[in-house]
Tab-separated table of C-alpha atoms (C1' of nucleotides) in Angstrom:
chain	number	residue	atom	x	y	z
A	1	MET	CA	-195.930	36.509	21.497
A	2	SER	CA	-197.122	37.716	19.029
A	3	THR	CA	-193.839	38.733	16.828
A	4	LYS	CA	-191.806	36.619	14.910
A	5	THR	CA	-188.552	34.865	16.054
A	6	GLU	CA	-185.628	37.531	16.665
A	7	THR	CA	-183.796	38.328	14.236
A	8	ARG	CA	-179.868	38.265	14.253
A	9	LYS	CA	-180.272	41.642	13.640
A	10	GLU	CA	-182.566	42.052	16.389
A	11	GLU	CA	-180.280	40.428	18.713
A	12	ILE	CA	-176.856	41.816	18.566
A	13	ILE	CA	-179.187	45.401	19.415
A	14	ARG	CA	-180.703	43.887	22.112
A	15	VAL	CA	-176.841	42.353	23.300
A	16	ALA	CA	-175.337	45.169	23.003
A	17	ALA	CA	-178.293	47.537	25.028
A	18	LYS	CA	-177.516	45.597	28.280
A	19	LEU	CA	-173.876	46.829	27.332
A	20	PHE	CA	-174.409	49.522	26.955
A	21	LYS	CA	-176.659	49.755	29.886
A	22	ASP	CA	-173.441	48.700	32.453
A	23	LYS	CA	-170.858	50.576	30.744
A	24	GLY	CA	-172.758	53.674	28.472
A	25	TYR	CA	-172.442	53.701	25.125
A	26	SER	CA	-168.804	54.706	24.139
A	27	ALA	CA	-167.126	52.943	26.948
A	28	VAL	CA	-168.378	49.415	24.893
A	29	THR	CA	-166.364	48.681	21.690
A	30	MET	CA	-167.028	47.154	18.839
A	31	ARG	CA	-165.231	43.879	19.873
A	32	ASP	CA	-166.805	43.421	23.176
A	33	LEU	CA	-169.720	43.691	21.732
A	34	ALA	CA	-169.011	40.794	19.425
A	35	ALA	CA	-167.530	38.981	22.448
A	36	GLU	CA	-171.000	38.886	24.125
A	37	MET	CA	-172.371	37.858	20.756
A	38	GLY	CA	-169.552	35.267	20.518
A	39	ILE	CA	-168.174	36.206	16.849
A	40	LYS	CA	-165.834	38.593	15.774
A	41	ALA	CA	-166.250	41.895	15.736
A	42	ALA	CA	-165.995	42.262	11.877
A	43	SER	CA	-169.049	40.218	11.335
A	44	LEU	CA	-171.508	41.766	13.309
A	45	TYR	CA	-170.945	44.530	9.991
A	46	ASN	CA	-172.965	41.329	7.999
A	47	HIS	CA	-176.009	42.286	10.162
A	48	ILE	CA	-175.575	46.568	11.607
A	49	THR	CA	-174.722	49.204	9.120
A	50	SER	CA	-172.886	51.010	12.522
A	51	LYS	CA	-172.484	51.368	16.169
A	52	GLN	CA	-173.809	54.715	15.627
A	53	THR	CA	-176.830	52.989	14.160
A	54	ILE	CA	-177.487	50.711	16.705
A	55	LEU	CA	-177.784	53.335	19.330
A	56	GLN	CA	-180.077	55.028	16.829
A	57	GLU	CA	-182.345	52.324	16.827
A	58	ILE	CA	-182.100	51.707	20.342
A	59	ILE	CA	-182.816	54.736	21.504
A	60	ILE	CA	-185.570	55.981	19.008
A	61	ALA	CA	-187.696	53.227	18.526
A	62	ILE	CA	-188.712	53.874	22.772
A	63	ALA	CA	-188.759	57.826	21.729
A	64	GLU	CA	-191.960	57.226	19.525
A	65	GLU	CA	-193.353	54.828	22.033
A	66	PHE	CA	-193.909	57.411	24.600
A	67	THR	CA	-195.016	59.851	21.689
A	68	GLN	CA	-197.332	57.625	20.928
A	69	GLY	CA	-198.190	56.781	23.997
A	70	MET	CA	-198.538	60.771	25.133
A	71	ASN	CA	-200.093	61.006	22.307
A	72	GLU	CA	-203.156	58.987	22.948
A	73	ILE	CA	-203.822	59.815	27.011
A	74	ILE	CA	-203.828	63.533	25.678
A	75	ARG	CA	-206.865	62.470	22.729
A	76	ASN	CA	-208.883	60.360	25.294
A	77	ASP	CA	-211.089	62.584	27.638
A	78	ALA	CA	-209.837	61.528	31.317
A	79	ASN	CA	-209.883	63.521	34.555
A	80	THR	CA	-206.272	65.038	35.187
A	81	ILE	CA	-205.461	62.168	37.980
A	82	GLU	CA	-206.586	59.818	35.566
A	83	ARG	CA	-204.360	61.187	33.422
A	84	LEU	CA	-201.341	61.156	35.799
A	85	LYS	CA	-201.623	57.792	36.393
A	86	GLN	CA	-202.272	56.157	33.051
A	87	ILE	CA	-198.613	58.039	32.490
A	88	ILE	CA	-196.997	56.456	35.440
A	89	GLY	CA	-198.491	53.196	33.710
A	90	LEU	CA	-196.987	54.446	30.538
A	91	HIS	CA	-193.446	54.469	31.857
A	92	VAL	CA	-193.768	51.333	34.686
A	93	ARG	CA	-194.715	49.270	31.329
A	94	ILE	CA	-192.293	50.742	28.384
A	95	ALA	CA	-189.317	50.122	31.386
A	96	ILE	CA	-190.071	46.742	32.557
A	97	ASP	CA	-190.591	45.576	29.375
A	98	ASN	CA	-187.170	47.320	27.450
A	99	ALA	CA	-185.100	48.391	30.584
A	100	ASP	CA	-181.457	48.012	28.722
A	101	GLY	CA	-182.882	50.351	26.281
A	102	LEU	CA	-183.846	52.868	28.666
A	103	ALA	CA	-180.547	53.142	30.931
A	104	ALA	CA	-179.597	53.895	27.220
A	105	LEU	CA	-181.553	56.808	26.271
A	106	ASN	CA	-181.383	58.345	29.974
A	107	SER	CA	-177.670	58.289	30.454
A	108	ASP	CA	-176.819	58.407	26.172
A	109	TRP	CA	-178.971	60.585	23.696
A	110	MET	CA	-176.423	63.220	23.490
A	111	HIS	CA	-174.320	60.530	21.319
A	112	LEU	CA	-177.378	60.472	19.314
A	113	GLU	CA	-175.537	62.663	16.595
A	114	ASN	CA	-177.956	62.279	13.330
A	115	LYS	CA	-180.803	61.633	14.912
A	116	LEU	CA	-180.615	63.855	18.059
A	117	ASP	CA	-182.300	67.056	17.008
A	118	TYR	CA	-184.764	64.607	15.899
A	119	TYR	CA	-185.140	63.095	20.058
A	120	LEU	CA	-184.869	66.453	21.561
A	121	GLU	CA	-187.991	67.352	19.159
A	122	LEU	CA	-189.724	64.250	20.753
A	123	ARG	CA	-188.388	64.585	23.884
A	124	GLN	CA	-189.477	68.488	24.131
A	125	ASN	CA	-192.978	67.609	22.479
A	126	TYR	CA	-193.338	65.141	25.420
A	127	GLU	CA	-192.594	67.410	28.346
A	128	SER	CA	-195.058	70.109	26.874
A	129	ASN	CA	-198.018	67.624	26.527
A	130	PHE	CA	-196.845	66.212	30.250
A	131	LEU	CA	-196.649	69.689	31.477
A	132	SER	CA	-200.354	70.750	29.679
A	133	VAL	CA	-201.807	67.860	32.081
A	134	ILE	CA	-200.029	69.979	34.855
A	135	ASN	CA	-201.824	73.125	34.158
A	136	LYS	CA	-205.355	72.064	33.258
A	137	GLY	CA	-205.234	69.376	36.063
A	138	ILE	CA	-204.366	73.133	38.627
A	139	ASP	CA	-206.770	75.464	36.457
A	140	ASN	CA	-209.226	73.226	37.046
A	141	ASN	CA	-209.150	72.157	40.775
A	142	GLU	CA	-208.078	68.402	40.505
A	143	ILE	CA	-204.456	69.196	41.742
A	144	LYS	CA	-203.173	71.063	44.396
A	145	GLN	CA	-201.408	74.656	43.335
A	146	ILE	CA	-197.818	73.575	42.997
A	147	ASN	CA	-195.274	74.573	40.968
A	148	PRO	CA	-195.613	72.773	37.577
A	149	ASP	CA	-192.641	72.546	36.682
A	150	VAL	CA	-190.922	71.381	39.629
A	151	LEU	CA	-193.502	68.890	39.696
A	152	MET	CA	-193.189	67.930	36.630
A	153	PHE	CA	-189.463	67.312	37.064
A	154	SER	CA	-190.275	65.211	40.764
A	155	MET	CA	-192.012	63.280	38.776
A	156	LEU	CA	-190.196	62.216	35.553
A	157	SER	CA	-186.981	62.006	37.773
A	158	THR	CA	-188.821	59.288	39.775
A	159	LEU	CA	-190.280	58.246	36.463
A	160	ARG	CA	-187.407	58.214	34.598
A	161	SER	CA	-185.209	55.935	37.089
A	162	LEU	CA	-187.704	53.302	37.189
A	163	TYR	CA	-185.542	51.434	34.717
A	164	LEU	CA	-182.510	51.535	37.605
A	165	TRP	CA	-184.464	49.470	39.750
A	166	ILE	CA	-186.880	47.680	38.006
A	167	PRO	CA	-184.010	44.707	37.415
A	168	LYS	CA	-183.886	44.787	40.951
A	169	LYS	CA	-186.688	43.596	42.150
A	170	GLY	CA	-187.683	39.690	40.843
A	171	ALA	CA	-191.073	39.572	39.112
A	172	ILE	CA	-192.747	42.560	39.382
A	173	ASN	CA	-195.855	42.338	39.409
A	174	GLN	CA	-196.820	45.495	36.824
A	175	GLU	CA	-200.114	46.394	38.209
A	176	GLU	CA	-198.453	46.535	41.646
A	177	LEU	CA	-195.909	48.642	41.483
A	178	SER	CA	-198.059	51.215	38.715
A	179	ASN	CA	-200.649	51.255	41.642
A	180	ALA	CA	-197.579	51.923	44.572
A	181	LEU	CA	-195.687	54.733	42.597
A	182	SER	CA	-199.571	56.609	42.167
A	183	LEU	CA	-199.785	56.802	45.334
A	184	ILE	CA	-196.947	58.096	46.458
A	185	LEU	CA	-196.810	60.422	43.180
A	186	ILE	CA	-200.500	61.205	43.471
A	187	GLU	CA	-201.996	60.788	46.711
A	188	GLY	CA	-199.822	64.344	48.266
A	189	ILE	CA	-201.277	66.511	45.529
A	190	ASN	CA	-204.512	65.590	45.147
A	191	ILE	CA	-206.775	67.893	46.375
B	1	MET	CA	-164.979	82.323	49.684
B	2	SER	CA	-162.960	81.220	52.949
B	3	THR	CA	-161.097	78.855	50.731
B	4	LYS	CA	-157.590	80.474	48.861
B	5	THR	CA	-157.399	80.540	45.469
B	6	GLU	CA	-157.837	77.830	43.049
B	7	THR	CA	-155.169	75.546	42.367
B	8	ARG	CA	-154.035	74.351	38.480
B	9	LYS	CA	-155.120	71.011	39.694
B	10	GLU	CA	-158.472	71.887	41.017
B	11	GLU	CA	-159.456	74.117	37.817
B	12	ILE	CA	-158.786	70.837	35.882
B	13	ILE	CA	-160.966	68.835	38.090
B	14	ARG	CA	-163.340	71.515	37.834
B	15	VAL	CA	-162.821	71.724	33.719
B	16	ALA	CA	-162.958	68.226	33.812
B	17	ALA	CA	-166.340	67.704	35.534
B	18	LYS	CA	-168.041	70.225	33.532
B	19	LEU	CA	-167.475	68.061	30.468
B	20	PHE	CA	-167.690	64.720	32.002
B	21	LYS	CA	-171.468	66.159	32.918
B	22	ASP	CA	-171.620	67.041	28.951
B	23	LYS	CA	-170.290	64.005	27.367
B	24	GLY	CA	-169.670	61.129	30.298
B	25	TYR	CA	-166.243	60.641	31.140
B	26	SER	CA	-165.730	57.514	28.273
B	27	ALA	CA	-166.522	60.295	25.478
B	28	VAL	CA	-164.257	63.198	26.593
B	29	THR	CA	-160.460	62.923	25.667
B	30	MET	CA	-157.339	64.165	27.592
B	31	ARG	CA	-156.966	66.047	24.324
B	32	ASP	CA	-160.873	67.801	25.113
B	33	LEU	CA	-159.531	68.606	28.588
B	34	ALA	CA	-156.510	70.003	27.243
B	35	ALA	CA	-158.059	72.302	24.751
B	36	GLU	CA	-160.613	73.804	27.300
B	37	MET	CA	-157.862	74.763	29.272
B	38	GLY	CA	-155.792	76.024	26.549
B	39	ILE	CA	-152.793	74.286	26.756
B	40	LYS	CA	-151.672	70.633	25.056
B	41	ALA	CA	-152.742	67.186	26.302
B	42	ALA	CA	-149.448	65.921	27.770
B	43	SER	CA	-148.760	69.316	29.689
B	44	LEU	CA	-151.757	68.484	31.820
B	45	TYR	CA	-149.985	65.339	33.606
B	46	ASN	CA	-147.288	68.158	34.942
B	47	HIS	CA	-150.404	68.344	37.418
B	48	ILE	CA	-152.384	65.298	38.190
B	49	THR	CA	-151.522	61.624	37.277
B	50	SER	CA	-154.093	59.736	34.864
B	51	LYS	CA	-157.403	60.986	33.531
B	52	GLN	CA	-158.659	58.043	35.682
B	53	THR	CA	-157.625	59.544	39.294
B	54	ILE	CA	-159.288	62.361	38.055
B	55	LEU	CA	-162.809	61.186	38.018
B	56	GLN	CA	-161.841	59.678	41.705
B	57	GLU	CA	-161.608	62.491	43.515
B	58	ILE	CA	-164.408	64.351	41.398
B	59	ILE	CA	-167.331	61.533	42.412
B	60	ILE	CA	-165.238	60.492	46.154
B	61	ALA	CA	-165.624	64.023	47.425
B	62	ILE	CA	-169.139	64.487	46.393
B	63	ALA	CA	-169.487	60.746	47.822
B	64	GLU	CA	-168.034	61.928	51.230
B	65	GLU	CA	-169.902	65.099	51.358
B	66	PHE	CA	-173.035	63.081	51.405
B	67	THR	CA	-172.009	60.590	53.447
B	68	GLN	CA	-170.919	62.871	56.333
B	69	GLY	CA	-173.916	64.812	55.852
B	70	MET	CA	-176.193	61.728	56.232
B	71	ASN	CA	-174.610	60.919	59.520
B	72	GLU	CA	-175.016	64.611	61.280
B	73	ILE	CA	-178.433	63.949	60.581
B	74	ILE	CA	-178.690	60.471	61.902
B	75	ARG	CA	-176.664	61.880	64.847
B	76	ASN	CA	-178.824	64.965	65.770
B	77	ASP	CA	-183.038	64.099	67.304
B	78	ALA	CA	-184.896	66.457	64.861
B	79	ASN	CA	-188.534	63.528	64.181
B	80	THR	CA	-188.492	62.192	61.033
B	81	ILE	CA	-190.758	64.831	58.775
B	82	GLU	CA	-187.764	67.260	59.727
B	83	ARG	CA	-184.923	64.755	59.678
B	84	LEU	CA	-186.388	63.999	55.659
B	85	LYS	CA	-186.067	67.915	55.479
B	86	GLN	CA	-182.463	67.910	55.951
B	87	ILE	CA	-182.127	65.184	53.862
B	88	ILE	CA	-183.447	66.932	51.218
B	89	GLY	CA	-181.276	70.153	52.251
B	90	LEU	CA	-178.571	68.428	51.777
B	91	HIS	CA	-178.713	67.121	48.629
B	92	VAL	CA	-180.204	71.060	47.381
B	93	ARG	CA	-177.183	71.866	48.742
B	94	ILE	CA	-174.725	69.603	47.534
B	95	ALA	CA	-176.023	69.728	43.910
B	96	ILE	CA	-176.009	73.645	43.772
B	97	ASP	CA	-172.353	74.025	44.178
B	98	ASN	CA	-171.259	71.461	42.847
B	99	ALA	CA	-173.155	69.794	39.490
B	100	ASP	CA	-171.120	69.576	37.334
B	101	GLY	CA	-169.336	67.106	39.964
B	102	LEU	CA	-172.625	65.731	40.503
B	103	ALA	CA	-173.287	64.561	36.834
B	104	ALA	CA	-170.192	62.738	36.799
B	105	LEU	CA	-170.895	60.644	39.999
B	106	ASN	CA	-174.080	60.076	38.774
B	107	SER	CA	-173.607	58.675	35.566
B	108	ASP	CA	-169.994	57.203	35.099
B	109	TRP	CA	-169.429	56.202	39.144
B	110	MET	CA	-168.950	53.188	37.550
B	111	HIS	CA	-165.988	53.748	35.702
B	112	LEU	CA	-163.690	53.918	39.047
B	113	GLU	CA	-161.510	50.754	38.524
B	114	ASN	CA	-159.585	51.003	42.136
B	115	LYS	CA	-162.069	53.006	44.073
B	116	LEU	CA	-164.915	51.801	42.937
B	117	ASP	CA	-166.066	49.532	45.957
B	118	TYR	CA	-165.002	52.142	48.166
B	119	TYR	CA	-167.794	54.287	46.435
B	120	LEU	CA	-170.729	51.513	46.494
B	121	GLU	CA	-169.371	50.966	49.867
B	122	LEU	CA	-170.450	54.376	50.862
B	123	ARG	CA	-173.248	54.631	48.913
B	124	GLN	CA	-174.725	51.493	50.228
B	125	ASN	CA	-174.524	53.253	53.915
B	126	TYR	CA	-176.211	56.022	52.544
B	127	GLU	CA	-178.833	54.630	51.064
B	128	SER	CA	-178.930	51.899	54.154
B	129	ASN	CA	-179.549	54.707	56.814
B	130	PHE	CA	-181.762	56.942	54.718
B	131	LEU	CA	-184.276	53.711	55.099
B	132	SER	CA	-183.465	53.456	58.634
B	133	VAL	CA	-185.558	57.236	58.684
B	134	ILE	CA	-187.875	56.142	56.794
B	135	ASN	CA	-188.594	53.120	58.110
B	136	LYS	CA	-188.270	55.156	62.309
B	137	GLY	CA	-190.750	57.326	60.864
B	138	ILE	CA	-193.494	54.061	59.734
B	139	ASP	CA	-192.616	52.652	63.252
B	140	ASN	CA	-193.403	55.997	65.505
B	141	ASN	CA	-196.248	57.170	62.633
B	142	GLU	CA	-194.911	60.043	61.721
B	143	ILE	CA	-194.948	59.091	58.390
B	144	LYS	CA	-198.069	56.669	56.989
B	145	GLN	CA	-197.438	53.308	55.388
B	146	ILE	CA	-195.911	53.165	52.394
B	147	ASN	CA	-193.793	50.582	51.185
B	148	PRO	CA	-189.944	52.358	52.512
B	149	ASP	CA	-188.456	50.679	49.231
B	150	VAL	CA	-190.247	52.411	46.871
B	151	LEU	CA	-190.195	55.681	49.199
B	152	MET	CA	-187.001	56.295	49.192
B	153	PHE	CA	-186.545	55.362	45.845
B	154	SER	CA	-188.652	58.293	44.336
B	155	MET	CA	-187.466	60.296	46.918
B	156	LEU	CA	-183.781	59.822	45.971
B	157	SER	CA	-184.289	59.878	42.237
B	158	THR	CA	-185.132	63.160	42.511
B	159	LEU	CA	-182.768	64.052	44.613
B	160	ARG	CA	-180.254	62.630	42.267
B	161	SER	CA	-182.147	64.027	39.583
B	162	LEU	CA	-181.485	68.088	41.046
B	163	TYR	CA	-178.249	68.299	38.714
B	164	LEU	CA	-180.253	68.367	35.423
B	165	TRP	CA	-182.593	70.617	36.755
B	166	ILE	CA	-180.772	73.734	38.970
B	167	PRO	CA	-178.797	74.384	35.982
B	168	LYS	CA	-181.782	75.230	33.971
B	169	LYS	CA	-182.850	77.474	36.499
B	170	GLY	CA	-181.259	81.238	36.500
B	171	ALA	CA	-180.432	82.275	40.576
B	172	ILE	CA	-181.812	79.728	42.851
B	173	ASN	CA	-182.457	80.446	46.176
B	174	GLN	CA	-181.585	77.174	47.874
B	175	GLU	CA	-184.009	77.654	50.591
B	176	GLU	CA	-187.178	78.607	47.732
B	177	LEU	CA	-185.888	74.627	45.980
B	178	SER	CA	-185.620	73.090	49.076
B	179	ASN	CA	-189.244	74.299	50.340
B	180	ALA	CA	-190.581	73.616	47.460
B	181	LEU	CA	-189.424	69.427	46.924
B	182	SER	CA	-190.532	69.743	50.680
B	183	LEU	CA	-193.833	70.166	49.686
B	184	ILE	CA	-193.988	67.790	47.108
B	185	LEU	CA	-191.997	64.682	48.623
B	186	ILE	CA	-193.052	64.627	51.753
B	187	GLU	CA	-196.439	66.379	51.675
B	188	GLY	CA	-197.938	63.456	50.196
B	189	ILE	CA	-196.270	61.484	53.008
B	190	ASN	CA	-197.285	63.241	55.831
B	191	ILE	CA	-200.303	61.749	58.227
C	1	DA	C1'	-173.660	17.297	-7.044
C	2	DA	C1'	-174.442	22.787	-7.666
C	3	DC	C1'	-176.394	26.813	-6.498
C	4	DA	C1'	-177.748	30.029	-3.551
C	5	DC	C1'	-177.042	32.387	0.772
C	6	DA	C1'	-177.306	34.282	5.156
C	7	DA	C1'	-173.402	34.694	7.940
C	8	DA	C1'	-169.174	33.837	10.040
C	9	DC	C1'	-164.264	34.452	9.006
C	10	DT	C1'	-158.965	36.826	9.022
C	11	DA	C1'	-156.193	40.508	7.561
C	12	DA	C1'	-155.921	44.890	7.686
C	13	DC	C1'	-156.557	50.639	7.875
C	14	DA	C1'	-155.943	54.704	9.378
C	15	DA	C1'	-157.247	57.689	13.610
C	16	DT	C1'	-157.372	58.215	17.618
C	17	DT	C1'	-156.322	57.005	22.464
C	18	DG	C1'	-153.899	57.629	27.186
C	19	DT	C1'	-148.907	58.552	28.280
C	20	DT	C1'	-143.523	59.730	28.800
C	21	DA	C1'	-139.574	61.998	27.830
C	22	DG	C1'	-136.819	65.440	28.145
C	23	DT	C1'	-137.166	70.186	26.416
C	24	DT	C1'	-138.081	75.210	26.480
C	25	DT	C1'	-139.983	79.633	28.122
C	26	DG	C1'	-141.029	82.836	31.699
C	27	DC	C1'	-141.145	84.757	36.345
C	28	DT	C1'	-139.686	85.242	41.040
C	29	DC	C1'	-136.516	85.978	44.109
C	30	DC	C1'	-131.726	86.428	46.169
D	1	DG	C1'	-127.815	87.739	36.669
D	2	DG	C1'	-128.020	83.643	37.556
D	3	DA	C1'	-130.576	79.708	40.098
D	4	DG	C1'	-135.017	77.761	41.478
D	5	DC	C1'	-138.840	76.126	39.412
D	6	DA	C1'	-143.603	75.720	37.793
D	7	DA	C1'	-145.565	75.118	34.090
D	8	DA	C1'	-145.819	74.795	29.114
D	9	DC	C1'	-143.917	72.835	24.791
D	10	DT	C1'	-142.957	69.057	20.932
D	11	DA	C1'	-141.738	64.154	20.138
D	12	DA	C1'	-143.589	60.160	20.310
D	13	DC	C1'	-145.131	55.146	22.224
D	14	DA	C1'	-147.950	50.929	21.720
D	15	DA	C1'	-152.590	49.948	22.051
D	16	DT	C1'	-156.937	50.249	20.616
D	17	DT	C1'	-160.861	51.890	17.991
D	18	DG	C1'	-164.882	51.456	14.285
D	19	DT	C1'	-164.859	49.662	10.227
D	20	DT	C1'	-163.597	47.980	4.577
D	21	DA	C1'	-162.493	43.874	2.000
D	22	DG	C1'	-162.212	39.741	0.827
D	23	DT	C1'	-163.274	34.660	1.954
D	24	DT	C1'	-164.374	30.729	4.043
D	25	DT	C1'	-167.829	27.878	5.702
D	26	DG	C1'	-172.553	25.791	6.875
D	27	DT	C1'	-177.191	24.864	5.592
D	28	DG	C1'	-181.267	24.500	2.423
D	29	DT	C1'	-183.475	23.808	-2.299
D	30	DT	C1'	-183.228	22.923	-6.791
DNA sequence: AACACAAACTAACAATTGTTAGTTTGCTCC
DNA sequence: GGAGCAAACTAACAATTGTTAGTTTGTGTT
């Protein structure tokens, strides 16, 4: 690890993400979170400012990670199949090192309040880039002529569900999972 | 329609499903639900017995619909590709005629309390049948040699997300969507 | 020994939660 | 016009919610 040791605040956020994953943001109380940390609810507020900002910090960090990853993929000059594989790799990587956070992003983004518009903007941008990769691939005859919306929906559905699946498998090989998914998601559309 | 006109209880459950879809079970209050119905919260209890049973009725009905549909597919003697298409059709059909309920099933099943074990049993059964269809297809050389778990996960992820996608499209042709999905989900694994 | 400071604590708050009890309203049928 | 009944209402409850204020504890530094 290159990061220094976890601060108390980071620890709270990490534990919160785990609880959010199991019961959802709304069903987790500050007393639940405190109990899991082994302290009283009021003590949490020495480190964080509100329940709401915990959710924001979890989700926005991941959303920006996706945005940055997609930007790098768009910026490079790989072909379509290669880019689709990079997108799969991006999702697998993030899902493996922050499955709990991803759960919150997928299930509780609608409770973001302040940061909701910003989140939706990032997501819209991400999907728009994804779609342009697919469209370019179709135009260039690199992939089959398939309804681009349905294709993106199908791929994204699988990739967004990764967090549900990864914890079930023991030590997963990131490379291996990436390849297995590429096979299933891409082989069928490859020309 | 073959069913008689909706009872007040059914109307409450339908409206509840819509609210659950938007905010999640825990975030919807009985006062929210009452307001949407144009009445006071206490009045709801003339028709339903608790918030919890509303959730149960929504989810269990759908889960049993899936169970029954899968049983019919298992019982018939179609080949593997045909059966996979039938499974896709089953999901599309249910998603189209009860998108809101499906949202609750997918997002709020963990709040089922009493009925949680029963739900998990139905789901386990469903997935076990799904997997056996895939495994038989591999054994008989009807589909490619792919990791069966990854394949089922990928297909189920897409099918389970249908409810998110269907409302966006205007009047969707059930047949059409079924076929487009079959193309994407099956063409790649067909031999 | 005194200080500084992070991090825990106790006590309390105002608001919101699901739900119950008992009452009123309005329609239908004799 | 009165009986029956579904479906709304008002009022209230005990519990739980996120959060604040002020205080204590413990550890390391001067």
